[in-house]
PDB file of C-alpha atoms in Angstrom:
ATOM      1  CA  MET X   1    -155.884  83.168 124.066  1.00  0.00           C
ATOM      2  CA  ARG X   2    -155.677  86.632 126.286  1.00  0.00           C
ATOM      3  CA  ARG X   3    -157.199  84.703 129.377  1.00  0.00           C
ATOM      4  CA  SER X   4    -154.980  81.682 128.919  1.00  0.00           C
ATOM      5  CA  LEU X   5    -151.890  83.626 128.601  1.00  0.00           C
ATOM      6  CA  ALA X   6    -153.003  85.857 131.873  1.00  0.00           C
ATOM      7  CA  TYR X   7    -150.300  83.400 134.082  1.00  0.00           C
ATOM      8  CA  VAL X   8    -147.797  83.986 132.116  1.00  0.00           C
ATOM      9  CA  ASP X   9    -148.154  87.846 132.117  1.00  0.00           C
ATOM     10  CA  GLY X  10    -148.214  87.801 135.893  1.00  0.00           C
ATOM     11  CA  LEU X  11    -144.899  85.790 135.747  1.00  0.00           C
ATOM     12  CA  VAL X  12    -142.768  88.238 133.387  1.00  0.00           C
ATOM     13  CA  VAL X  13    -144.219  91.083 135.039  1.00  0.00           C
ATOM     14  CA  GLY X  14    -143.295  90.087 138.301  1.00  0.00           C
ATOM     15  CA  TYR X  15    -139.904  89.476 137.406  1.00  0.00           C
ATOM     16  CA  LEU X  16    -139.498  92.582 135.396  1.00  0.00           C
ATOM     17  CA  LEU X  17    -140.544  94.372 138.619  1.00  0.00           C
ATOM     18  CA  LEU X  18    -138.053  92.301 140.762  1.00  0.00           C
ATOM     19  CA  SER X  19    -135.306  92.526 138.801  1.00  0.00           C
ATOM     20  CA  GLY X  20    -135.940  96.215 138.359  1.00  0.00           C
ATOM     21  CA  LEU X  21    -135.625  96.422 142.288  1.00  0.00           C
ATOM     22  CA  ILE X  22    -131.994  95.186 142.052  1.00  0.00           C
ATOM     23  CA  LEU X  23    -131.014  97.870 139.289  1.00  0.00           C
ATOM     24  CA  VAL X  24    -132.676 100.727 140.975  1.00  0.00           C
ATOM     25  CA  PRO X  25    -129.494 101.913 143.368  1.00  0.00           C
ATOM     26  CA  GLU X  26    -127.612 101.413 140.167  1.00  0.00           C
ATOM     27  CA  GLY X  27    -130.203 103.191 137.665  1.00  0.00           C
ATOM     28  CA  GLU X  28    -130.195 106.290 139.950  1.00  0.00           C
ATOM     29  CA  ARG X  29    -126.337 106.603 138.101  1.00  0.00           C
ATOM     30  CA  GLY X  30    -127.811 106.192 134.720  1.00  0.00           C
ATOM     31  CA  GLY X  31    -125.800 104.445 132.017  1.00  0.00           C
ATOM     32  CA  VAL X  32    -127.035 100.919 131.056  1.00  0.00           C
ATOM     33  CA  TYR X  33    -128.425 100.157 134.494  1.00  0.00           C
ATOM     34  CA  ALA X  34    -130.483 103.175 134.179  1.00  0.00           C
ATOM     35  CA  TRP X  35    -131.598 102.212 130.192  1.00  0.00           C
ATOM     36  CA  THR X  36    -132.368  98.672 131.471  1.00  0.00           C
ATOM     37  CA  LEU X  37    -134.496  99.901 134.130  1.00  0.00           C
ATOM     38  CA  ALA X  38    -136.259 102.130 132.028  1.00  0.00           C
ATOM     39  CA  ALA X  39    -137.049  99.227 129.433  1.00  0.00           C
ATOM     40  CA  HIS X  40    -138.251  96.730 132.489  1.00  0.00           C
ATOM     41  CA  LEU X  41    -140.745  99.374 133.244  1.00  0.00           C
ATOM     42  CA  MET X  42    -141.951  99.988 129.858  1.00  0.00           C
ATOM     43  CA  ALA X  43    -142.372  96.164 128.836  1.00  0.00           C
ATOM     44  CA  SER X  44    -144.588  95.601 131.930  1.00  0.00           C
ATOM     45  CA  VAL X  45    -146.748  98.470 130.910  1.00  0.00           C
ATOM     46  CA  GLY X  46    -147.028  96.997 127.649  1.00  0.00           C
ATOM     47  CA  ILE X  47    -147.661  93.500 128.569  1.00  0.00           C
ATOM     48  CA  VAL X  48    -150.049  94.753 130.999  1.00  0.00           C
ATOM     49  CA  GLY X  49    -151.875  96.482 128.073  1.00  0.00           C
ATOM     50  CA  LEU X  50    -151.607  93.661 126.239  1.00  0.00           C
ATOM     51  CA  GLY X  51    -153.682  91.299 128.398  1.00  0.00           C
ATOM     52  CA  ARG X  52    -155.940  93.803 128.974  1.00  0.00           C
ATOM     53  CA  ARG X  53    -157.346  93.704 125.245  1.00  0.00           C
ATOM     54  CA  GLU X  54    -157.765  91.007 122.399  1.00  0.00           C
ATOM     55  CA  PRO X  55    -155.623  91.913 119.476  1.00  0.00           C
ATOM     56  CA  ARG X  56    -157.716  91.764 116.304  1.00  0.00           C
ATOM     57  CA  SER X  57    -154.661  91.758 113.764  1.00  0.00           C
ATOM     58  CA  VAL X  58    -152.906  88.983 113.045  1.00  0.00           C
ATOM     59  CA  LEU X  59    -149.520  90.640 113.866  1.00  0.00           C
ATOM     60  CA  GLY X  60    -151.213  91.807 117.225  1.00  0.00           C
ATOM     61  CA  ARG X  61    -152.192  88.064 118.463  1.00  0.00           C
ATOM     62  CA  THR X  62    -148.468  87.025 116.926  1.00  0.00           C
ATOM     63  CA  VAL X  63    -146.831  89.221 119.199  1.00  0.00           C
ATOM     64  CA  ARG X  64    -149.018  88.316 122.061  1.00  0.00           C
ATOM     65  CA  GLU X  65    -148.421  84.698 121.791  1.00  0.00           C
ATOM     66  CA  MET X  66    -144.992  84.547 121.069  1.00  0.00           C
ATOM     67  CA  TYR X  67    -143.507  87.719 123.368  1.00  0.00           C
ATOM     68  CA  PRO X  68    -142.495  84.915 126.191  1.00  0.00           C
ATOM     69  CA  LEU X  69    -140.222  83.130 123.817  1.00  0.00           C
ATOM     70  CA  LEU X  70    -138.737  86.610 122.651  1.00  0.00           C
ATOM     71  CA  LEU X  71    -138.372  88.104 126.224  1.00  0.00           C
ATOM     72  CA  LEU X  72    -136.606  84.694 127.527  1.00  0.00           C
ATOM     73  CA  LEU X  73    -133.766  85.564 125.028  1.00  0.00           C
ATOM     74  CA  VAL X  74    -133.526  89.059 126.390  1.00  0.00           C
ATOM     75  CA  PHE X  75    -133.685  87.982 130.105  1.00  0.00           C
ATOM     76  CA  TYR X  76    -130.633  85.880 129.622  1.00  0.00           C
ATOM     77  CA  LEU X  77    -128.524  88.543 128.176  1.00  0.00           C
ATOM     78  CA  GLU X  78    -128.906  90.662 131.220  1.00  0.00           C
ATOM     79  CA  VAL X  79    -128.420  88.512 133.853  1.00  0.00           C
ATOM     80  CA  ASP X  80    -124.783  89.084 134.126  1.00  0.00           C
ATOM     81  CA  LEU X  81    -125.587  92.523 134.875  1.00  0.00           C
ATOM     82  CA  LEU X  82    -127.803  91.605 137.776  1.00  0.00           C
ATOM     83  CA  ALA X  83    -125.129  89.338 139.338  1.00  0.00           C
ATOM     84  CA  ARG X  84    -122.465  92.192 138.950  1.00  0.00           C
ATOM     85  CA  ILE X  85    -124.719  94.287 141.202  1.00  0.00           C
ATOM     86  CA  LEU X  86    -125.158  91.875 143.886  1.00  0.00           C
ATOM     87  CA  HIS X  87    -121.842  89.862 143.862  1.00  0.00           C
ATOM     88  CA  PRO X  88    -118.083  90.994 143.227  1.00  0.00           C
ATOM     89  CA  LEU X  89    -116.031  88.834 140.825  1.00  0.00           C
ATOM     90  CA  PRO X  90    -115.086  86.146 140.565  1.00  0.00           C
ATOM     91  CA  GLY X  91    -117.886  84.180 141.730  1.00  0.00           C
ATOM     92  CA  TYR X  92    -118.480  80.869 143.036  1.00  0.00           C
ATOM     93  CA  ASP X  93    -116.423  78.694 140.220  1.00  0.00           C
ATOM     94  CA  SER X  94    -113.526  77.505 142.531  1.00  0.00           C
ATOM     95  CA  LEU X  95    -116.508  75.724 144.750  1.00  0.00           C
ATOM     96  CA  VAL X  96    -118.131  74.340 142.049  1.00  0.00           C
ATOM     97  CA  ARG X  97    -115.011  73.277 140.582  1.00  0.00           C
ATOM     98  CA  SER X  98    -114.318  71.173 144.105  1.00  0.00           C
ATOM     99  CA  TRP X  99    -117.563  69.526 143.618  1.00  0.00           C
ATOM    100  CA  ASP X 100    -117.254  68.624 140.179  1.00  0.00           C
ATOM    101  CA  ALA X 101    -113.324  66.909 141.704  1.00  0.00           C
ATOM    102  CA  TRP X 102    -115.226  65.391 144.702  1.00  0.00           C
ATOM    103  CA  LEU X 103    -118.212  63.837 142.365  1.00  0.00           C
ATOM    104  CA  PHE X 104    -116.333  62.915 139.225  1.00  0.00           C
ATOM    105  CA  GLY X 105    -112.497  62.581 141.144  1.00  0.00           C
ATOM    106  CA  GLY X 106    -111.732  64.918 138.360  1.00  0.00           C
ATOM    107  CA  HIS X 107    -112.592  67.409 135.740  1.00  0.00           C
ATOM    108  CA  PRO X 108    -114.554  66.113 132.715  1.00  0.00           C
ATOM    109  CA  HIS X 109    -114.478  68.786 131.073  1.00  0.00           C
ATOM    110  CA  ASP X 110    -110.618  68.908 130.736  1.00  0.00           C
ATOM    111  CA  THR X 111    -110.533  65.270 129.496  1.00  0.00           C
ATOM    112  CA  LEU X 112    -113.996  64.417 127.123  1.00  0.00           C
ATOM    113  CA  ALA X 113    -112.894  66.412 124.160  1.00  0.00           C
ATOM    114  CA  LEU X 114    -109.635  64.844 124.605  1.00  0.00           C
ATOM    115  CA  TRP X 115    -110.875  61.035 124.603  1.00  0.00           C
ATOM    116  CA  LEU X 116    -113.410  61.934 121.855  1.00  0.00           C
ATOM    117  CA  ASP X 117    -110.852  64.115 119.643  1.00  0.00           C
ATOM    118  CA  GLY X 118    -111.402  64.408 115.972  1.00  0.00           C
ATOM    119  CA  ARG X 119    -113.181  66.480 113.936  1.00  0.00           C
ATOM    120  CA  LEU X 120    -116.330  64.346 113.659  1.00  0.00           C
ATOM    121  CA  TRP X 121    -116.649  64.291 117.415  1.00  0.00           C
ATOM    122  CA  ARG X 122    -116.068  67.927 117.512  1.00  0.00           C
ATOM    123  CA  GLU X 123    -118.956  68.764 114.575  1.00  0.00           C
ATOM    124  CA  VAL X 124    -121.363  66.290 116.683  1.00  0.00           C
ATOM    125  CA  PHE X 125    -120.793  67.735 119.798  1.00  0.00           C
ATOM    126  CA  HIS X 126    -121.089  71.594 118.861  1.00  0.00           C
ATOM    127  CA  LEU X 127    -124.213  70.866 116.598  1.00  0.00           C
ATOM    128  CA  LEU X 128    -125.849  68.948 119.845  1.00  0.00           C
ATOM    129  CA  TYR X 129    -125.095  72.107 121.955  1.00  0.00           C
ATOM    130  CA  VAL X 130    -126.693  74.479 119.275  1.00  0.00           C
ATOM    131  CA  SER X 131    -129.823  72.036 118.892  1.00  0.00           C
ATOM    132  CA  TYR X 132    -130.834  73.552 122.676  1.00  0.00           C
ATOM    133  CA  TYR X 133    -132.154  76.948 121.183  1.00  0.00           C
ATOM    134  CA  LEU X 134    -133.586  74.714 118.187  1.00  0.00           C
ATOM    135  CA  LEU X 135    -135.282  72.740 120.459  1.00  0.00           C
ATOM    136  CA  LEU X 136    -136.488  75.896 122.577  1.00  0.00           C
ATOM    137  CA  ILE X 137    -137.748  77.813 119.694  1.00  0.00           C
ATOM    138  CA  GLY X 138    -139.095  75.194 117.293  1.00  0.00           C
ATOM    139  CA  SER X 139    -140.901  73.536 120.326  1.00  0.00           C
ATOM    140  CA  TYR X 140    -142.430  76.813 121.230  1.00  0.00           C
ATOM    141  CA  LEU X 141    -143.671  77.243 117.672  1.00  0.00           C
ATOM    142  CA  GLY X 142    -144.610  73.805 117.158  1.00  0.00           C
ATOM    143  CA  VAL X 143    -147.239  73.926 119.828  1.00  0.00           C
ATOM    144  CA  TRP X 144    -148.246  77.353 119.165  1.00  0.00           C
ATOM    145  CA  LEU X 145    -148.685  76.042 115.304  1.00  0.00           C
ATOM    146  CA  THR X 146    -150.252  72.925 115.637  1.00  0.00           C
ATOM    147  CA  ALA X 147    -151.331  72.484 119.403  1.00  0.00           C
ATOM    148  CA  PRO X 148    -152.724  75.689 120.351  1.00  0.00           C
ATOM    149  CA  GLU X 149    -154.765  74.920 123.471  1.00  0.00           C
ATOM    150  CA  ARG X 150    -151.764  73.372 124.890  1.00  0.00           C
ATOM    151  CA  LEU X 151    -149.401  76.924 124.494  1.00  0.00           C
ATOM    152  CA  PRO X 152    -150.674  78.310 127.917  1.00  0.00           C
ATOM    153  CA  ARG X 153    -149.010  75.421 130.007  1.00  0.00           C
ATOM    154  CA  PHE X 154    -146.196  74.961 127.627  1.00  0.00           C
ATOM    155  CA  ALA X 155    -145.345  78.531 128.074  1.00  0.00           C
ATOM    156  CA  PHE X 156    -146.037  78.885 131.931  1.00  0.00           C
ATOM    157  CA  VAL X 157    -143.674  75.977 132.759  1.00  0.00           C
ATOM    158  CA  VAL X 158    -141.292  76.961 130.127  1.00  0.00           C
ATOM    159  CA  THR X 159    -141.222  80.815 131.486  1.00  0.00           C
ATOM    160  CA  GLY X 160    -141.405  79.706 134.990  1.00  0.00           C
ATOM    161  CA  MET X 161    -138.736  77.340 134.747  1.00  0.00           C
ATOM    162  CA  PHE X 162    -136.375  79.834 132.645  1.00  0.00           C
ATOM    163  CA  MET X 163    -137.088  82.225 135.422  1.00  0.00           C
ATOM    164  CA  SER X 164    -136.172  80.357 138.126  1.00  0.00           C
ATOM    165  CA  PHE X 165    -132.779  79.243 136.603  1.00  0.00           C
ATOM    166  CA  LEU X 166    -131.956  83.144 136.203  1.00  0.00           C
ATOM    167  CA  ALA X 167    -132.320  83.828 139.979  1.00  0.00           C
ATOM    168  CA  VAL X 168    -130.268  81.015 140.973  1.00  0.00           C
ATOM    169  CA  PHE X 169    -127.433  82.195 138.348  1.00  0.00           C
ATOM    170  CA  VAL X 170    -127.961  85.984 140.050  1.00  0.00           C
ATOM    171  CA  ALA X 171    -127.696  84.848 143.347  1.00  0.00           C
ATOM    172  CA  PHE X 172    -125.182  82.061 143.044  1.00  0.00           C
ATOM    173  CA  PRO X 173    -122.901  83.270 140.095  1.00  0.00           C
ATOM    174  CA  VAL X 174    -120.568  80.879 138.261  1.00  0.00           C
ATOM    175  CA  ALA X 175    -119.098  81.806 135.158  1.00  0.00           C
ATOM    176  CA  GLY X 176    -118.172  78.105 133.722  1.00  0.00           C
ATOM    177  CA  PRO X 177    -114.467  76.895 132.467  1.00  0.00           C
ATOM    178  CA  LEU X 178    -114.028  79.059 129.329  1.00  0.00           C
ATOM    179  CA  THR X 179    -113.304  82.283 131.555  1.00  0.00           C
ATOM    180  CA  ALA X 180    -109.967  80.390 133.111  1.00  0.00           C
ATOM    181  CA  PRO X 181    -107.110  81.919 131.447  1.00  0.00           C
ATOM    182  CA  ASP X 182    -105.759  78.542 130.307  1.00  0.00           C
ATOM    183  CA  VAL X 183    -108.842  77.565 128.560  1.00  0.00           C
ATOM    184  CA  SER X 184    -110.426  78.188 125.086  1.00  0.00           C
ATOM    185  CA  ILE X 185    -112.939  78.000 123.272  1.00  0.00           C
ATOM    186  CA  MET X 186    -112.898  75.589 120.059  1.00  0.00           C
ATOM    187  CA  THR X 187    -113.142  76.795 116.663  1.00  0.00           C
ATOM    188  CA  ASN X 188    -111.676  73.971 114.441  1.00  0.00           C
ATOM    189  CA  GLY X 189    -115.067  73.156 112.108  1.00  0.00           C
ATOM    190  CA  TRP X 190    -117.941  74.498 110.990  1.00  0.00           C
ATOM    191  CA  PHE X 191    -120.112  74.169 113.694  1.00  0.00           C
ATOM    192  CA  PRO X 192    -117.665  75.055 116.648  1.00  0.00           C
ATOM    193  CA  GLN X 193    -116.814  78.180 114.377  1.00  0.00           C
ATOM    194  CA  LEU X 194    -120.363  78.926 114.559  1.00  0.00           C
ATOM    195  CA  VAL X 195    -121.004  78.514 118.194  1.00  0.00           C
ATOM    196  CA  ALA X 196    -117.495  80.761 118.622  1.00  0.00           C
ATOM    197  CA  TRP X 197    -119.126  83.506 116.396  1.00  0.00           C
ATOM    198  CA  VAL X 198    -121.755  83.491 119.222  1.00  0.00           C
ATOM    199  CA  TYR X 199    -120.082  82.725 122.435  1.00  0.00           C
ATOM    200  CA  VAL X 200    -116.319  84.898 121.681  1.00  0.00           C
ATOM    201  CA  PRO X 201    -118.592  88.406 122.198  1.00  0.00           C
ATOM    202  CA  LEU X 202    -120.019  87.611 125.542  1.00  0.00           C
ATOM    203  CA  GLN X 203    -116.164  86.494 126.750  1.00  0.00           C
ATOM    204  CA  VAL X 204    -114.824  89.778 125.550  1.00  0.00           C
ATOM    205  CA  ASN X 205    -117.434  91.445 127.451  1.00  0.00           C
ATOM    206  CA  GLY X 206    -116.598  89.051 130.465  1.00  0.00           C
ATOM    207  CA  ILE X 207    -119.154  86.393 131.409  1.00  0.00           C
ATOM    208  CA  ALA X 208    -119.987  86.448 135.288  1.00  0.00           C
ATOM    209  CA  THR X 209    -122.748  83.903 135.968  1.00  0.00           C
ATOM    210  CA  GLY X 210    -124.933  81.177 134.013  1.00  0.00           C
ATOM    211  CA  ALA X 211    -123.234  78.246 134.267  1.00  0.00           C
ATOM    212  CA  PHE X 212    -124.562  76.361 137.666  1.00  0.00           C
ATOM    213  CA  PRO X 213    -126.894  74.838 137.162  1.00  0.00           C
ATOM    214  CA  SER X 214    -127.111  74.234 133.080  1.00  0.00           C
ATOM    215  CA  SER X 215    -129.912  75.718 131.906  1.00  0.00           C
ATOM    216  CA  HIS X 216    -129.546  74.190 128.390  1.00  0.00           C
ATOM    217  CA  VAL X 217    -130.093  70.652 130.102  1.00  0.00           C
ATOM    218  CA  GLY X 218    -132.536  71.901 132.713  1.00  0.00           C
ATOM    219  CA  LEU X 219    -135.122  73.329 129.928  1.00  0.00           C
ATOM    220  CA  SER X 220    -134.309  70.772 127.810  1.00  0.00           C
ATOM    221  CA  VAL X 221    -135.326  68.028 130.626  1.00  0.00           C
ATOM    222  CA  GLY X 222    -138.576  70.264 130.683  1.00  0.00           C
ATOM    223  CA  ILE X 223    -139.425  70.712 126.955  1.00  0.00           C
ATOM    224  CA  ALA X 224    -139.291  66.984 127.048  1.00  0.00           C
ATOM    225  CA  CYS X 225    -141.620  66.122 129.688  1.00  0.00           C
ATOM    226  CA  LEU X 226    -144.027  68.971 128.369  1.00  0.00           C
ATOM    227  CA  LEU X 227    -144.163  67.251 124.440  1.00  0.00           C
ATOM    228  CA  ALA X 228    -144.046  63.993 125.750  1.00  0.00           C
ATOM    229  CA  PRO X 229    -144.856  62.288 122.471  1.00  0.00           C
ATOM    230  CA  ARG X 230    -146.900  58.789 122.360  1.00  0.00           C
ATOM    231  CA  ARG X 231    -144.562  56.794 120.209  1.00  0.00           C
ATOM    232  CA  TRP X 232    -141.711  55.572 121.907  1.00  0.00           C
ATOM    233  CA  THR X 233    -139.589  56.201 118.940  1.00  0.00           C
ATOM    234  CA  TRP X 234    -139.681  59.730 119.242  1.00  0.00           C
ATOM    235  CA  ARG X 235    -139.430  59.814 123.000  1.00  0.00           C
ATOM    236  CA  TYR X 236    -136.264  57.631 122.634  1.00  0.00           C
ATOM    237  CA  LEU X 237    -135.109  60.338 120.288  1.00  0.00           C
ATOM    238  CA  LEU X 238    -136.095  63.190 122.332  1.00  0.00           C
ATOM    239  CA  TRP X 239    -134.316  62.283 125.477  1.00  0.00           C
ATOM    240  CA  GLY X 240    -131.357  60.994 123.194  1.00  0.00           C
ATOM    241  CA  LEU X 241    -131.343  64.497 122.361  1.00  0.00           C
ATOM    242  CA  VAL X 242    -131.533  65.736 126.145  1.00  0.00           C
ATOM    243  CA  GLY X 243    -128.509  63.334 126.925  1.00  0.00           C
ATOM    244  CA  GLY X 244    -126.528  64.600 123.686  1.00  0.00           C
ATOM    245  CA  ILE X 245    -126.938  68.049 124.550  1.00  0.00           C
ATOM    246  CA  ALA X 246    -125.877  67.489 128.446  1.00  0.00           C
ATOM    247  CA  VAL X 247    -122.666  65.765 127.182  1.00  0.00           C
ATOM    248  CA  SER X 248    -122.007  68.651 124.553  1.00  0.00           C
ATOM    249  CA  THR X 249    -122.006  71.256 127.277  1.00  0.00           C
ATOM    250  CA  THR X 250    -119.144  69.663 129.149  1.00  0.00           C
ATOM    251  CA  TYR X 251    -117.476  68.615 126.126  1.00  0.00           C
ATOM    252  CA  GLY X 252    -117.170  72.151 124.386  1.00  0.00           C
ATOM    253  CA  ARG X 253    -116.327  73.376 128.236  1.00  0.00           C
ATOM    254  CA  PHE X 254    -119.217  75.559 128.282  1.00  0.00           C
ATOM    255  CA  HIS X 255    -120.208  73.981 131.766  1.00  0.00           C
ATOM    256  CA  TYR X 256    -118.415  72.112 134.223  1.00  0.00           C
ATOM    257  CA  ALA X 257    -119.759  68.420 134.396  1.00  0.00           C
ATOM    258  CA  ILE X 258    -121.485  68.809 137.590  1.00  0.00           C
ATOM    259  CA  ASP X 259    -123.546  71.943 136.078  1.00  0.00           C
ATOM    260  CA  ALA X 260    -125.070  69.145 133.829  1.00  0.00           C
ATOM    261  CA  VAL X 261    -125.791  66.626 136.449  1.00  0.00           C
ATOM    262  CA  ALA X 262    -127.318  69.472 138.470  1.00  0.00           C
ATOM    263  CA  GLY X 263    -129.456  70.754 135.105  1.00  0.00           C
ATOM    264  CA  LEU X 264    -130.769  67.495 134.934  1.00  0.00           C
ATOM    265  CA  VAL X 265    -132.030  66.966 138.503  1.00  0.00           C
ATOM    266  CA  ALA X 266    -132.800  70.774 138.502  1.00  0.00           C
ATOM    267  CA  GLY X 267    -134.902  70.481 135.265  1.00  0.00           C
ATOM    268  CA  GLY X 268    -137.082  67.504 136.797  1.00  0.00           C
ATOM    269  CA  LEU X 269    -137.671  69.255 139.998  1.00  0.00           C
ATOM    270  CA  LEU X 270    -138.550  72.464 138.487  1.00  0.00           C
ATOM    271  CA  TYR X 271    -140.989  70.961 135.771  1.00  0.00           C
ATOM    272  CA  LEU X 272    -142.870  69.350 138.771  1.00  0.00           C
ATOM    273  CA  LEU X 273    -143.054  72.552 140.452  1.00  0.00           C
ATOM    274  CA  TRP X 274    -144.315  74.561 137.902  1.00  0.00           C
ATOM    275  CA  THR X 275    -146.566  72.110 136.424  1.00  0.00           C
ATOM    276  CA  THR X 276    -148.355  71.319 139.648  1.00  0.00           C
ATOM    277  CA  LEU X 277    -148.463  75.412 140.453  1.00  0.00           C
ATOM    278  CA  TYR X 278    -150.197  75.512 136.451  1.00  0.00           C
ATOM    279  CA  THR X 279    -152.628  73.241 137.649  1.00  0.00           C
ATOM    280  CA  ALA X 280    -153.561  74.590 141.048  1.00  0.00           C
ATOM    281  CA  LEU X 281    -154.029  78.110 139.397  1.00  0.00           C
ATOM    282  CA  ARG X 282    -156.506  76.471 136.773  1.00  0.00           C
ATOM    283  CA  LYS X 283    -158.606  74.466 139.486  1.00  0.00           C
ATOM    284  CA  ARG X 284    -158.575  77.954 141.582  1.00  0.00           C
ATOM    285  CA  GLU X 285    -159.662  79.892 138.514  1.00  0.00           C
ATOM    286  CA  ALA X 286    -162.416  77.113 137.812  1.00  0.00           C
ATOM    287  CA  SER X 287    -163.866  77.196 141.136  1.00  0.00           C
ATOM    288  CA  THR X 288    -164.460  80.882 141.038  1.00  0.00           C
ATOM    289  CA  VAL X 289    -166.276  80.831 137.725  1.00  0.00           C
ATOM    290  CA  ARG X 290    -170.034  80.752 138.438  1.00  0.00           C
ATOM    291  CA  PRO X 291    -172.302  78.447 136.347  1.00  0.00           C
ATOM    292  CA  ALA X 292    -174.572  80.860 134.221  1.00  0.00           C
ATOM    293  CA  PRO X 293    -178.006  81.021 135.332  1.00  0.00           C
ATOM    294  CA  ALA X 294    -180.506  78.503 133.766  1.00  0.00           C
ATOM    295  CA  ALA X 295    -182.918  80.079 131.583  1.00  0.00           C
ATOM    296  CA  ARG X 296    -186.729  80.172 132.852  1.00  0.00           C
ATOM    297  CA  SER X 297    -188.950  78.163 130.973  1.00  0.00           C
ATOM    298  CA  LEU X 298    -192.252  80.038 129.687  1.00  0.00           C
TER     299      LEU X 298
END
């Protein structure tokens, strides 16, 4: 597993170092930027160290194979920090809202919840929104437990796609509808309250980016392509879930509708990009491995 995760290691360390360069000017002033920069450097050293030696304990192997998933969640939390260094607030919400109005003739995030009003609809769509996290974590764990030979490709593609979205968020910050003063998050219902419990603390700190394109939708597309269940019933259910996640991001006003559409397109394109790159790397690796010399007969 150590050799097979080397490509993931390279992706993660590369992201840590490149994003660390953004932090350097601010890090010299101390505070949260300095701590984040130090964390990047320590994580890079740790990942390189993990890649050079095969963990012998069960705990060590588990950390080795699960760390990409854990770091993805951490990376998402710091993307606002990076975007605020490069861009003055507000970001490009007004531009994306104009695209949204041009494409749909209005703003579906303002009207969808009114069309589908009622407790049942709120519960269903917020459950679908939460299901993205279950899909991301559950699919990674499922591949790790049941098909470990597929984990290197799965981890590489998911990590590459996720980091691609983060790069866009930093370069093109869009906060989304919930940052508007006249828009509030839904709290009436069990699942809406669950989502609000996670989302409201982020609003208090001031969300600056992460809306366009929707990484929820894009990564769901990539995971569906990676899993590719053989049975058509499971395929319909999986892609139905992807569609439900896309609608839920707009229903709950977490994203503009155009964010979800862009996420669908970006998800497909990034899946092709990272799977093609992984295949090319594996072919290159195979071509450089010399066959063992044949034993001479006596």
